[in-house]
PDB file of C-alpha atoms in Angstrom:
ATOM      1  CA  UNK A   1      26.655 -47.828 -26.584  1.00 45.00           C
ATOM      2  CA  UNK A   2      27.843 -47.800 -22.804  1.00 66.00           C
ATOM      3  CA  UNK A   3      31.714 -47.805 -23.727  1.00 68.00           C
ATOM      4  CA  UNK A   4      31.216 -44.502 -26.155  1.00 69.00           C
ATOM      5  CA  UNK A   5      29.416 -43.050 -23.438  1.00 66.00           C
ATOM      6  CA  UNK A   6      31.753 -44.176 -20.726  1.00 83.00           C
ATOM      7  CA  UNK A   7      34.543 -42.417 -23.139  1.00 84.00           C
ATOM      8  CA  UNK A   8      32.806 -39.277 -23.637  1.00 88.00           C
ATOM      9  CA  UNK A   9      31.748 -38.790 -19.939  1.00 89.00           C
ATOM     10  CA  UNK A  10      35.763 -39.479 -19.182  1.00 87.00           C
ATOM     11  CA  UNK A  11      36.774 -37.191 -21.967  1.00 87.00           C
ATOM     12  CA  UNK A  12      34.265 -34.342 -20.874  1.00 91.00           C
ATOM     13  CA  UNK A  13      35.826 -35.005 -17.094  1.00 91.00           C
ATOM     14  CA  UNK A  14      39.579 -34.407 -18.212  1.00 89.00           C
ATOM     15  CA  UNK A  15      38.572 -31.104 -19.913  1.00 90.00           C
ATOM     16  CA  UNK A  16      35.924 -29.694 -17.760  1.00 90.00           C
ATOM     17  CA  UNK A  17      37.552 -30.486 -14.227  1.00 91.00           C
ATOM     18  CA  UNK A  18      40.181 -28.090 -14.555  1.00 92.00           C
ATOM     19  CA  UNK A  19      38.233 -25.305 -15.769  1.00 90.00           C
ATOM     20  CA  UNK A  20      35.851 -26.309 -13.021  1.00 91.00           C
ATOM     21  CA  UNK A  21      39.072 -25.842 -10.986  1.00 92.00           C
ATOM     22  CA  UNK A  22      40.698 -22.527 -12.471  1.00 90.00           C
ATOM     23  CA  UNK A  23      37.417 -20.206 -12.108  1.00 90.00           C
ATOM     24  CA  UNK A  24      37.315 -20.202  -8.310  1.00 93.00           C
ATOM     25  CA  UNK A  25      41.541 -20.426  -8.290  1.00 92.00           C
ATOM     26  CA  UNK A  26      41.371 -17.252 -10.708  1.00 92.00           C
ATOM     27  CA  UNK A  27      39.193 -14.961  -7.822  1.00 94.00           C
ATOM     28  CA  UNK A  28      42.296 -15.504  -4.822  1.00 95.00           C
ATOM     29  CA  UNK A  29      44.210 -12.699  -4.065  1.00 96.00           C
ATOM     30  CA  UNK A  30      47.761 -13.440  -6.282  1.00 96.00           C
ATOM     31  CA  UNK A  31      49.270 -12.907  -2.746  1.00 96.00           C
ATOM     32  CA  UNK A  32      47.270 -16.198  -1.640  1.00 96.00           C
ATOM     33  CA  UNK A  33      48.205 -18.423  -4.098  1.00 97.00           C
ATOM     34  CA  UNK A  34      51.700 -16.447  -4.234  1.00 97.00           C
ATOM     35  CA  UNK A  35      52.648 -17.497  -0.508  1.00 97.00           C
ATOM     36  CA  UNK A  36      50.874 -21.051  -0.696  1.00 96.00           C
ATOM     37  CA  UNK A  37      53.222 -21.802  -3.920  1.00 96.00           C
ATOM     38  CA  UNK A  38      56.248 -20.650  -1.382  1.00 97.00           C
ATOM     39  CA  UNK A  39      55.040 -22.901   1.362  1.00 96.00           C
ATOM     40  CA  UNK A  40      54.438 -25.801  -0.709  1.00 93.00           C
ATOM     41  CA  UNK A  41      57.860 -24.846  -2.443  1.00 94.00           C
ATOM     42  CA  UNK A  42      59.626 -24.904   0.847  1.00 94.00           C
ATOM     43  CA  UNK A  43      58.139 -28.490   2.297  1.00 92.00           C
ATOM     44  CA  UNK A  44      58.957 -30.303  -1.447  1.00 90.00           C
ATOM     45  CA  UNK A  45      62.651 -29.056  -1.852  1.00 92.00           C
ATOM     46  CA  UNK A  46      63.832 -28.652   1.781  1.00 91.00           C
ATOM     47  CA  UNK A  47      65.825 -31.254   1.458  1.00 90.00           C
ATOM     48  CA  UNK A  48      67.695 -29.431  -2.049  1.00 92.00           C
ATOM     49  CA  UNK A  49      67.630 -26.158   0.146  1.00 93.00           C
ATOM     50  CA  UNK A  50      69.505 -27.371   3.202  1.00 93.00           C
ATOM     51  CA  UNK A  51      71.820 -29.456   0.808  1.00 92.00           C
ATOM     52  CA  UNK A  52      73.152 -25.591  -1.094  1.00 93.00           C
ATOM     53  CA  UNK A  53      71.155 -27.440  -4.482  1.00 93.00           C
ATOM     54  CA  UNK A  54      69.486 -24.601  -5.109  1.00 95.00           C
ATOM     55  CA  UNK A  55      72.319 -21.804  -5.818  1.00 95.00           C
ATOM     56  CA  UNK A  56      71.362 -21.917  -9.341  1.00 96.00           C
ATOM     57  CA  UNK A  57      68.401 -20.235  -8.576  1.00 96.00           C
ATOM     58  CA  UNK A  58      69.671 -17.118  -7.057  1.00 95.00           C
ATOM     59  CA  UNK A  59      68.806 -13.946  -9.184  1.00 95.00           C
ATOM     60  CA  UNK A  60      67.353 -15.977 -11.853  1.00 97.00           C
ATOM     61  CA  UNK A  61      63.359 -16.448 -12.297  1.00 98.00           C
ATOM     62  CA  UNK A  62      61.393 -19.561 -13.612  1.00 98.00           C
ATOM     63  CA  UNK A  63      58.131 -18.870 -14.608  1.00 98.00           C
ATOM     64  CA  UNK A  64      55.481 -21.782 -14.438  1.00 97.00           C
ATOM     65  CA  UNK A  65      52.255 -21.759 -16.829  1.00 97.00           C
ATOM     66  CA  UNK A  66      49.276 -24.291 -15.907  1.00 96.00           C
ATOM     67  CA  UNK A  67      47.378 -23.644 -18.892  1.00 95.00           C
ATOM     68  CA  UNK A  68      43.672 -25.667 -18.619  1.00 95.00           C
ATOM     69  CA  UNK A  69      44.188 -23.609 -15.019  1.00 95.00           C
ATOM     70  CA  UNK A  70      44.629 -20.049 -15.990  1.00 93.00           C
ATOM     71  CA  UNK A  71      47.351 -20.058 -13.149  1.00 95.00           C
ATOM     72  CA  UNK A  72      50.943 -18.457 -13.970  1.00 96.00           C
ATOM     73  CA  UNK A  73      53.513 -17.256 -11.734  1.00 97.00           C
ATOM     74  CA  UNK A  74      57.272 -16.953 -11.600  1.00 98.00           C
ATOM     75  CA  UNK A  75      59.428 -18.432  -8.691  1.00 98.00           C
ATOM     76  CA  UNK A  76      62.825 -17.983  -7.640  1.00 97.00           C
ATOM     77  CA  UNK A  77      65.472 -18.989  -4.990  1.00 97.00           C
ATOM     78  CA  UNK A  78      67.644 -16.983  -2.913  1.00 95.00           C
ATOM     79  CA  UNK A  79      67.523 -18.358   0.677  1.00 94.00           C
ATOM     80  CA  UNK A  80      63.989 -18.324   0.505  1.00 95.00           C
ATOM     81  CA  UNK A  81      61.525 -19.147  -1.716  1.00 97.00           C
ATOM     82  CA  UNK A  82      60.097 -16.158  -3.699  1.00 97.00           C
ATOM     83  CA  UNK A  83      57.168 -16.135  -5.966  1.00 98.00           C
ATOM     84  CA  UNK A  84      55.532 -13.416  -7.997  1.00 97.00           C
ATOM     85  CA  UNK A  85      53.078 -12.992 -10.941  1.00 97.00           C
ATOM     86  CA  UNK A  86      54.781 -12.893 -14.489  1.00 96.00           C
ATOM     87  CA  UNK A  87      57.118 -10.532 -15.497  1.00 94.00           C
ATOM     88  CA  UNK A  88      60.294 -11.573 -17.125  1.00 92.00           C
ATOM     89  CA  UNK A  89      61.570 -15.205 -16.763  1.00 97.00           C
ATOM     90  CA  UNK A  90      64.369 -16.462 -17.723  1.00 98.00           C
ATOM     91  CA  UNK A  91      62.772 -19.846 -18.631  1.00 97.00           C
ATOM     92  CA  UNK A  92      59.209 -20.872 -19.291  1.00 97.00           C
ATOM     93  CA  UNK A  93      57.469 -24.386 -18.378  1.00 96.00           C
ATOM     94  CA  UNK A  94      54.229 -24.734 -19.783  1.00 96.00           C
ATOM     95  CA  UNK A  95      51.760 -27.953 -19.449  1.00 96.00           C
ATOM     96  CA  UNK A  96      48.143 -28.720 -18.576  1.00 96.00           C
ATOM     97  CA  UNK A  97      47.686 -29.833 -14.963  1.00 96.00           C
ATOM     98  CA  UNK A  98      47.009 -33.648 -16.255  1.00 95.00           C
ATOM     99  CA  UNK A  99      50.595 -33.914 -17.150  1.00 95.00           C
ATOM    100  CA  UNK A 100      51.916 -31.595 -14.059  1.00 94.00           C
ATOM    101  CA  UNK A 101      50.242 -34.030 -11.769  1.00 95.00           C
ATOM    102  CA  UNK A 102      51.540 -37.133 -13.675  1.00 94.00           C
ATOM    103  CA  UNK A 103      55.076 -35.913 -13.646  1.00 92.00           C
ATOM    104  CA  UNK A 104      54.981 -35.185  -9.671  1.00 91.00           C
ATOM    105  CA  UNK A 105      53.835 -38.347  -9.279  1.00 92.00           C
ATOM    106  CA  UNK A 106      56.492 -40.103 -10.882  1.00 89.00           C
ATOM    107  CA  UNK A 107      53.803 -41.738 -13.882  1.00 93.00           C
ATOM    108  CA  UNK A 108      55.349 -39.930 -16.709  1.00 92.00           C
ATOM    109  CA  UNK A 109      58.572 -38.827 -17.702  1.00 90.00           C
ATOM    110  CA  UNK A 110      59.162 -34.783 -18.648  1.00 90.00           C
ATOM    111  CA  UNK A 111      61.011 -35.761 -21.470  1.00 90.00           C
ATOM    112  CA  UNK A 112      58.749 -37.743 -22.872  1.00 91.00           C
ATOM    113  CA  UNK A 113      56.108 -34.777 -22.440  1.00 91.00           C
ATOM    114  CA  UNK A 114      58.356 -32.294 -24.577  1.00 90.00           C
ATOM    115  CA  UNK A 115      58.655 -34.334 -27.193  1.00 92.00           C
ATOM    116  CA  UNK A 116      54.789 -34.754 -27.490  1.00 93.00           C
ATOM    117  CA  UNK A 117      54.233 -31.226 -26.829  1.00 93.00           C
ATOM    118  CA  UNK A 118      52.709 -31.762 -23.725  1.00 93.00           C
ATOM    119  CA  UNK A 119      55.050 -29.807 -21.475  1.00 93.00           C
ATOM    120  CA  UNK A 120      56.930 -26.757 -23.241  1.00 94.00           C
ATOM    121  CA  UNK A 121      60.160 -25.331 -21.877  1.00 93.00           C
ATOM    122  CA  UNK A 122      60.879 -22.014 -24.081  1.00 96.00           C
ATOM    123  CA  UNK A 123      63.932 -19.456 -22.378  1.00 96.00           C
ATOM    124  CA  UNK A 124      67.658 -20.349 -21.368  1.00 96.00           C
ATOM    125  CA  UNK A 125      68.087 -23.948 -22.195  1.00 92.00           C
ATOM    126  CA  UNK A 126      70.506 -24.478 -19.598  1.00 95.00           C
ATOM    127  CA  UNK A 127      68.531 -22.973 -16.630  1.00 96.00           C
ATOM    128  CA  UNK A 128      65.520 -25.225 -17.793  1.00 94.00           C
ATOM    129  CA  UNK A 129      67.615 -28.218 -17.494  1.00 93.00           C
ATOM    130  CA  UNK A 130      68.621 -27.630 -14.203  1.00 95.00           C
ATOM    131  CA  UNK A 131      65.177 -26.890 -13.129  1.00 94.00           C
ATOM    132  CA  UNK A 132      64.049 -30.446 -14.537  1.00 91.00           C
ATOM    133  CA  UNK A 133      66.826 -31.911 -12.876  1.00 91.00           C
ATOM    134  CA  UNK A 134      65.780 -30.602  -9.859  1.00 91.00           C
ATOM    135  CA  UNK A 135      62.251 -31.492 -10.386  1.00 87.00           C
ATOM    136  CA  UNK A 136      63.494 -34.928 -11.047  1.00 86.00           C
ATOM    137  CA  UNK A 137      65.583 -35.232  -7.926  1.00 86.00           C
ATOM    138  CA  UNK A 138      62.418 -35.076  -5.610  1.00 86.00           C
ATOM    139  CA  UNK A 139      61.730 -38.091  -4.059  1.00 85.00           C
ATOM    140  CA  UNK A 140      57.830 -39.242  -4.616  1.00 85.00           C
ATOM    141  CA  UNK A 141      58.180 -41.219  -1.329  1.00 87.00           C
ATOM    142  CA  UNK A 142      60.009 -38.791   0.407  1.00 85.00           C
ATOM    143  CA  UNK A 143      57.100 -35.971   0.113  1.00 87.00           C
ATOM    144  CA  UNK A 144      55.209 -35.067   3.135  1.00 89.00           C
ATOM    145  CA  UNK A 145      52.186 -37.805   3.594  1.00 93.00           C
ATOM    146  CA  UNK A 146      48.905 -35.485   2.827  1.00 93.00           C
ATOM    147  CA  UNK A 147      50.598 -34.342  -0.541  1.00 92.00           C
ATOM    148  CA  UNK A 148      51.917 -37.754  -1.468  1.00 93.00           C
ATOM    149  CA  UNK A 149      48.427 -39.425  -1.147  1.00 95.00           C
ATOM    150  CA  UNK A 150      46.998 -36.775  -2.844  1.00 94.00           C
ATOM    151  CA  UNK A 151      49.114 -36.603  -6.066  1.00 94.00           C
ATOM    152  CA  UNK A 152      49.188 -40.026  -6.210  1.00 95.00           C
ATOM    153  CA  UNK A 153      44.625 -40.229  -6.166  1.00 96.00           C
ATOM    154  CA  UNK A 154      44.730 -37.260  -8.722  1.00 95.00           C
ATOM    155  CA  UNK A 155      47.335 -39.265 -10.872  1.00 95.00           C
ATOM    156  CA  UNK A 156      45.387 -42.719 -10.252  1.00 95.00           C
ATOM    157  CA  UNK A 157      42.027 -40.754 -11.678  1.00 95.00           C
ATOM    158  CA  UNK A 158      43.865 -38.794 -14.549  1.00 95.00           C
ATOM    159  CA  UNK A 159      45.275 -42.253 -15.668  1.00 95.00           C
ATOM    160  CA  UNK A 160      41.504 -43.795 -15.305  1.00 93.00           C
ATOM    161  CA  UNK A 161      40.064 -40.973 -17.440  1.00 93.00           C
ATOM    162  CA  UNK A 162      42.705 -41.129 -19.943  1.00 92.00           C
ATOM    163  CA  UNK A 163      42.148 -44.814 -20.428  1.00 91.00           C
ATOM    164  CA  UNK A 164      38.822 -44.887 -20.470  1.00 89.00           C
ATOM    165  CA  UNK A 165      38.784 -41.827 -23.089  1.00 88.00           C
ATOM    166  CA  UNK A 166      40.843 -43.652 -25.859  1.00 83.00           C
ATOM    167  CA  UNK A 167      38.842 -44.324 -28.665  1.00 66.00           C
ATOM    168  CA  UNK A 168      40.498 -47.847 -28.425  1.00 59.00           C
ATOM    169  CA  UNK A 169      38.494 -48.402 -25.004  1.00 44.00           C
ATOM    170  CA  UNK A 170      35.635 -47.825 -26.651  1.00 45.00           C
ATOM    171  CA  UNK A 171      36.655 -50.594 -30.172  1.00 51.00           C
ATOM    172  CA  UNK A 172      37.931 -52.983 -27.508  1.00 52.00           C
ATOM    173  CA  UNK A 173      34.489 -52.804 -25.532  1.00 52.00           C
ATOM    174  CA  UNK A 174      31.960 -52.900 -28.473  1.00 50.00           C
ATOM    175  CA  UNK A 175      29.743 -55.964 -28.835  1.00 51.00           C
ATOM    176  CA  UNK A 176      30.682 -56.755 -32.203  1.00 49.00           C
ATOM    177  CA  UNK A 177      34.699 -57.127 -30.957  1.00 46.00           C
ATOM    178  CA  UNK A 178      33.502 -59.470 -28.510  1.00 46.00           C
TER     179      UNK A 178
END
């Protein structure tokens, strides 16, 4: 009886956290989160910026949709990183922030998140591939040390919860498998 607790305290954990997470996030001032996206923009792909990897970006809008979050916003490059609430995208990435967090830590692949409907991209094809690609191109071991450590706890706990959710935890775990 432990294990199908266990798995339902887990499962409750991975769908309440986030809400727990999006209520405050969804009384900031857009202009807070708006220049805290730019910052955090600017420290992960400073490396793309200084190398001229980011021309693609220039006049052209990506919008980004953490659903379980309630937190959307559009971003776009052109010498600086600008951010705004949506409007009119040229390409859409949608995903929960279990899977966001996973991919940025280099535990699961993008691709492998479209095809299980776990990540959306919906707008110009092209553009989104670029943006993956880009995405892709940043370094987990290059990232600045407090952001690192702290995608890679949040991806170590998602993982935990996601394991210990599967209803094959809890078969594997009963007494009468044993």
């Amino acid at each position: 009886m432990s294990a199908v607790f266990s798995a339902k305290i887990a499962q409750q954990l991975l769908e309440f956290t986030p809400k727990a997470i999006g209520f405050p996030l969804s009384k900031l001032p857009f202009s807070f989160k708006a220049k805290a996206i730019s910052q955090l923009l600017g420290l992960l792909l400073a490396e793309q910026a200084a190398d001229d990897e980011l021309g693609f970006l220039t006049d052209k809008w990506v919008a980004i949709q953490v659903e379980d979050l309630n937190l959307a916003f559009e971003v776009s490059f052109n010498g600086k990183w600008q951010v705004r609430a949506l409007t009119d995208a040229q390409v859409t990435f949608s995903a929960n922030s279990a899977e966001l967090i996973l991919v940025a830590a280099a535990k699961e692949d993008p691709d492998t998140l479209f095809f299980q409907r776990k990540l959306s991209i919906e707008g110009d094809t092209e553009l989104g591939l670029e943006v993956k690609n880009l995405l892709l191109s940043i370094e987990f071991a290059s990232m600045p040390t407090p952001i690192r450590l702290s995608i890679a706890k949040l991806a170590a706990v998602i993982e935990r919860l996601q394991i210990e959710a599967k209803p094959t935890v809890i078969l594997a775990k009963s007494p009468s498998f044993n």
